[in-house]
Tab-separated table of C-alpha atoms in Angstrom:
chain	number	residue	atom	x	y	z
V	1	GLY	CA	105.109	-112.787	-58.579
V	2	ALA	CA	101.514	-113.907	-58.259
V	3	VAL	CA	99.188	-113.183	-61.147
V	4	VAL	CA	95.422	-113.324	-61.364
V	5	SER	CA	94.113	-113.572	-64.892
V	6	GLN	CA	90.664	-112.010	-65.308
V	7	HIS	CA	88.586	-112.432	-68.455
V	8	PRO	CA	87.039	-110.879	-70.339
V	9	SER	CA	88.560	-107.426	-69.926
V	10	TRP	CA	85.456	-105.873	-71.413
V	11	VAL	CA	82.097	-107.140	-72.564
V	12	ILE	CA	78.992	-105.636	-74.106
V	13	CYS	CA	75.813	-107.630	-73.770
V	14	LYS	CA	72.114	-107.221	-74.426
V	15	SER	CA	69.700	-106.616	-71.604
V	16	GLY	CA	68.342	-109.893	-70.257
V	17	THR	CA	71.350	-112.015	-71.116
V	18	SER	CA	73.890	-113.470	-68.685
V	19	VAL	CA	77.586	-112.745	-68.564
V	20	LYS	CA	80.292	-114.842	-66.932
V	21	ILE	CA	83.515	-113.325	-65.639
V	22	GLU	CA	86.429	-115.592	-64.796
V	23	CYS	CA	89.316	-115.073	-62.425
V	24	ARG	CA	92.097	-117.580	-62.500
V	25	SER	CA	95.111	-117.593	-60.205
V	26	LEU	CA	98.270	-118.532	-62.057
V	27	ASP	CA	100.978	-120.487	-60.248
V	28	PHE	CA	99.358	-120.161	-56.853
V	29	GLN	CA	96.279	-121.284	-54.997
V	30	ALA	CA	93.715	-118.711	-53.947
V	31	THR	CA	92.010	-119.833	-50.781
V	32	THR	CA	89.704	-116.847	-50.918
V	33	MET	CA	88.443	-114.704	-53.775
V	34	PHE	CA	86.901	-111.291	-53.269
V	35	TRP	CA	84.629	-109.804	-55.933
V	36	TYR	CA	84.324	-106.039	-56.165
V	37	ARG	CA	82.308	-103.583	-58.157
V	38	GLN	CA	83.466	-100.082	-58.934
V	39	PHE	CA	81.441	-97.161	-60.242
V	40	PRO	CA	83.198	-94.252	-61.988
V	41	LYS	CA	85.227	-92.076	-59.646
V	42	GLN	CA	84.276	-94.234	-56.689
V	43	SER	CA	86.046	-96.710	-54.494
V	44	LEU	CA	85.809	-100.480	-54.784
V	45	MET	CA	82.707	-101.954	-53.237
V	46	LEU	CA	82.887	-105.513	-51.974
V	47	MET	CA	80.134	-107.665	-53.427
V	48	ALA	CA	80.973	-111.075	-52.064
V	49	THR	CA	83.658	-113.280	-50.615
V	50	SER	CA	84.094	-116.829	-51.804
V	51	ASN	CA	86.120	-119.680	-50.405
V	52	GLU	CA	86.960	-122.746	-52.438
V	53	GLY	CA	84.350	-125.440	-52.137
V	54	SER	CA	81.851	-123.451	-50.125
V	55	LYS	CA	79.057	-120.984	-50.781
V	56	ALA	CA	79.936	-117.359	-51.239
V	57	THR	CA	79.173	-114.791	-48.568
V	58	TYR	CA	77.380	-111.818	-50.033
V	59	GLU	CA	77.455	-108.279	-48.733
V	60	GLN	CA	74.229	-106.643	-47.661
V	61	GLY	CA	72.225	-105.416	-50.619
V	62	VAL	CA	73.889	-107.690	-53.174
V	63	GLU	CA	71.449	-110.129	-54.775
V	64	LYS	CA	72.904	-113.608	-54.641
V	65	ASP	CA	70.554	-114.882	-57.329
V	66	LYS	CA	71.645	-112.140	-59.688
V	67	PHE	CA	75.379	-112.329	-59.052
V	68	LEU	CA	76.233	-116.017	-59.005
V	69	ILE	CA	79.668	-116.849	-57.685
V	70	ASN	CA	81.348	-120.198	-58.108
V	71	HIS	CA	84.702	-121.095	-56.570
V	72	ALA	CA	85.012	-124.699	-57.619
V	73	SER	CA	88.780	-124.943	-57.390
V	74	LEU	CA	91.685	-123.190	-55.720
V	75	THR	CA	92.646	-121.589	-59.011
V	76	LEU	CA	89.316	-120.563	-60.536
V	77	SER	CA	86.436	-118.375	-59.403
V	78	THR	CA	83.633	-117.099	-61.603
V	79	LEU	CA	81.054	-114.359	-61.291
V	80	THR	CA	77.950	-114.653	-63.456
V	81	VAL	CA	75.717	-111.641	-63.858
V	82	THR	CA	72.331	-113.136	-64.657
V	83	SER	CA	69.599	-111.365	-66.602
V	84	ALA	CA	71.778	-108.306	-66.909
V	85	HIS	CA	70.223	-104.853	-67.007
V	86	PRO	CA	71.765	-101.486	-67.887
V	87	GLU	CA	72.126	-100.641	-64.193
V	88	ASP	CA	74.505	-103.616	-63.890
V	89	SER	CA	76.940	-101.828	-66.177
V	90	SER	CA	80.035	-101.308	-64.104
V	91	PHE	CA	83.644	-102.318	-63.579
V	92	TYR	CA	84.049	-105.677	-61.841
V	93	ILE	CA	87.329	-106.781	-60.350
V	94	CYS	CA	88.424	-109.816	-58.388
V	95	SER	CA	91.122	-110.168	-55.762
V	96	ALA	CA	92.670	-113.457	-54.726
V	97	ARG	CA	93.979	-113.937	-51.245
V	98	SER	CA	96.730	-116.402	-50.407
V	99	GLU	CA	98.997	-116.951	-47.460
V	100	ASN	CA	102.114	-116.582	-49.582
V	101	TYR	CA	101.189	-113.595	-51.723
V	102	GLY	CA	98.590	-111.672	-49.755
V	103	TYR	CA	96.181	-109.927	-52.101
V	104	THR	CA	96.506	-110.145	-55.885
V	105	PHE	CA	94.057	-108.279	-58.087
V	106	GLY	CA	92.728	-109.167	-61.484
V	107	SER	CA	92.817	-106.622	-64.292
V	108	GLY	CA	89.085	-106.022	-64.137
V	109	THR	CA	86.130	-106.425	-66.465
V	110	ARG	CA	84.174	-103.500	-67.842
V	111	LEU	CA	80.601	-104.626	-68.396
V	112	THR	CA	78.242	-102.601	-70.551
V	113	VAL	CA	74.630	-103.739	-70.809
V	114	VAL	CA	72.681	-102.254	-73.701
C	1	LYS	CA	81.868	-92.722	-42.193
C	2	ASN	CA	84.572	-94.412	-44.206
C	3	GLU	CA	87.072	-96.272	-42.068
C	4	VAL	CA	89.861	-95.239	-44.419
C	5	GLU	CA	90.251	-91.630	-45.535
C	6	GLN	CA	92.618	-90.361	-48.199
C	7	SER	CA	93.815	-86.944	-49.217
C	8	PRO	CA	94.031	-85.228	-51.526
C	9	GLN	CA	91.319	-86.548	-53.819
C	10	ASN	CA	93.071	-85.086	-56.874
C	11	LEU	CA	96.691	-84.158	-57.307
C	12	THR	CA	98.433	-82.557	-60.252
C	13	ALA	CA	102.192	-82.274	-60.454
C	14	GLN	CA	104.945	-81.348	-62.851
C	15	GLU	CA	107.390	-84.027	-63.862
C	16	GLY	CA	110.182	-84.308	-61.310
C	17	GLU	CA	108.166	-83.086	-58.348
C	18	PHE	CA	108.004	-84.901	-55.025
C	19	ILE	CA	104.533	-86.307	-54.382
C	20	THR	CA	102.867	-87.119	-51.062
C	21	ILE	CA	99.528	-88.863	-50.634
C	22	ASN	CA	98.083	-89.271	-47.163
C	23	CYS	CA	95.889	-91.924	-45.606
C	24	SER	CA	94.294	-92.002	-42.186
C	25	TYR	CA	92.170	-94.681	-40.639
C	26	SER	CA	89.750	-94.701	-37.759
C	27	VAL	CA	90.145	-98.235	-36.423
C	28	GLY	CA	93.090	-100.206	-35.145
C	29	ILE	CA	94.640	-102.221	-37.911
C	30	SER	CA	97.524	-104.626	-38.246
C	31	ALA	CA	98.583	-103.705	-41.769
C	32	LEU	CA	97.887	-101.165	-44.466
C	33	HIS	CA	98.054	-101.561	-48.215
C	34	TRP	CA	98.872	-99.099	-50.945
C	35	LEU	CA	97.484	-99.943	-54.361
C	36	GLN	CA	97.840	-98.399	-57.782
C	37	GLN	CA	94.970	-98.448	-60.271
C	38	HIS	CA	95.899	-97.801	-63.867
C	39	PRO	CA	93.649	-95.897	-66.280
C	40	GLY	CA	92.478	-99.197	-67.740
C	41	GLY	CA	91.301	-100.306	-64.309
C	42	GLY	CA	93.829	-102.947	-63.357
C	43	ILE	CA	95.102	-102.794	-59.788
C	44	VAL	CA	98.641	-103.438	-58.636
C	45	SER	CA	99.608	-103.907	-55.027
C	46	LEU	CA	102.471	-101.534	-54.204
C	47	PHE	CA	103.067	-102.053	-50.504
C	48	MET	CA	101.788	-103.826	-47.467
C	49	LEU	CA	103.223	-102.411	-44.276
C	50	SER	CA	102.564	-102.714	-40.602
C	51	SER	CA	105.292	-100.454	-39.245
C	52	GLY	CA	108.039	-98.068	-40.245
C	53	LYS	CA	108.892	-97.519	-43.865
C	54	LYS	CA	109.207	-99.456	-47.098
C	55	LYS	CA	110.883	-98.381	-50.320
C	56	HIS	CA	110.593	-99.703	-53.841
C	57	GLY	CA	112.334	-97.714	-56.509
C	58	ARG	CA	110.967	-94.164	-56.408
C	59	LEU	CA	108.089	-95.121	-54.142
C	60	ILE	CA	108.275	-94.843	-50.365
C	61	ALA	CA	105.517	-95.784	-47.941
C	62	THR	CA	105.495	-94.929	-44.260
C	63	ILE	CA	103.106	-95.759	-41.474
C	64	ASN	CA	102.619	-94.525	-37.931
C	65	ILE	CA	100.439	-97.032	-36.145
C	66	GLN	CA	99.951	-94.851	-33.047
C	67	GLU	CA	98.772	-91.886	-35.106
C	68	LYS	CA	96.803	-94.117	-37.496
C	69	HIS	CA	98.369	-92.450	-40.476
C	70	SER	CA	100.258	-93.553	-43.547
C	71	SER	CA	101.843	-91.695	-46.433
C	72	LEU	CA	102.883	-92.680	-49.922
C	73	HIS	CA	105.696	-90.644	-51.450
C	74	ILE	CA	106.858	-90.584	-55.046
C	75	THR	CA	110.240	-89.055	-55.726
C	76	ALA	CA	111.142	-87.578	-59.115
C	77	SER	CA	107.607	-88.063	-60.404
C	78	HIS	CA	107.076	-89.053	-64.009
C	79	PRO	CA	104.034	-88.951	-66.315
C	80	ARG	CA	103.882	-92.746	-66.161
C	81	ASP	CA	103.130	-92.411	-62.431
C	82	SER	CA	99.735	-90.948	-63.386
C	83	ALA	CA	97.168	-93.277	-61.868
C	84	VAL	CA	94.770	-93.603	-58.960
C	85	TYR	CA	96.472	-94.491	-55.699
C	86	ILE	CA	94.371	-96.262	-53.097
C	87	CYS	CA	95.078	-97.107	-49.496
C	88	ALA	CA	93.297	-100.057	-47.978
C	89	ALA	CA	93.225	-101.874	-44.674
C	90	PRO	CA	91.779	-105.114	-43.360
C	91	PRO	CA	89.551	-104.966	-40.289
C	92	PRO	CA	91.040	-104.982	-36.767
C	93	GLY	CA	92.610	-108.236	-35.722
C	94	SER	CA	92.960	-109.443	-39.289
C	95	THR	CA	95.796	-109.366	-41.770
C	96	LEU	CA	94.121	-111.143	-44.654
C	97	GLY	CA	90.442	-110.334	-44.263
C	98	ARG	CA	88.407	-108.220	-46.626
C	99	LEU	CA	89.901	-104.815	-47.304
C	100	TYR	CA	88.369	-101.421	-46.608
C	101	PHE	CA	89.349	-98.956	-49.289
C	102	GLY	CA	89.959	-95.249	-49.345
C	103	ARG	CA	88.319	-93.304	-52.149
C	104	GLY	CA	91.590	-93.008	-54.004
C	105	THR	CA	93.814	-90.141	-55.096
C	106	GLN	CA	93.884	-89.329	-58.795
C	107	LEU	CA	97.454	-88.317	-59.600
C	108	THR	CA	98.282	-86.600	-62.874
C	109	VAL	CA	101.902	-85.839	-63.661
C	110	TRP	CA	102.521	-83.473	-66.573
C	111	PRO	CA	105.709	-83.563	-68.630
């Protein structure tokens, strides 16, 4: 079946630094990538939707300059949290959408900003 | 108001019990997804269904489009079934648009 490889699975960074999270679709092409954020005991919250080769569409309230999304190829999308602060600590997860496989989720990245 | 509502929020069962998790939605949809989130956070897609019933191993998902209701059943539950189960649906008129998620049901199965 379809697999989305998400890295890193966890990261601890200092306040003010930037962190890049990668989602790579293995053996299939992801026309669309969804990026979600999840707080403890809460549901997934959509941050942005990215299509290969075009700018990402951000949800209301999500700062596009803080959460940079790049979808340069049909198999790779990245989310960069810039100038991270402790309030950015959360669980981030991507989901690739394809015609053949529907939705495939990454394994998630737990970000802790200290 | 959340477009997708799940119940119960928490569920505890003894190994071997039959489990039912319910999902209702307020808008017309073309398909509904059941997802499983493991303690580590990773999410696995269990089912996508638009009508009737689907079965995979001990898991059974049903949907009633007219009543806007879906259920996920687990037969002969096992401790390894302990996870958060989430129902999700794309917006009306879409099958592959962004998903709206329920809040999830935390299932704990004791040996």
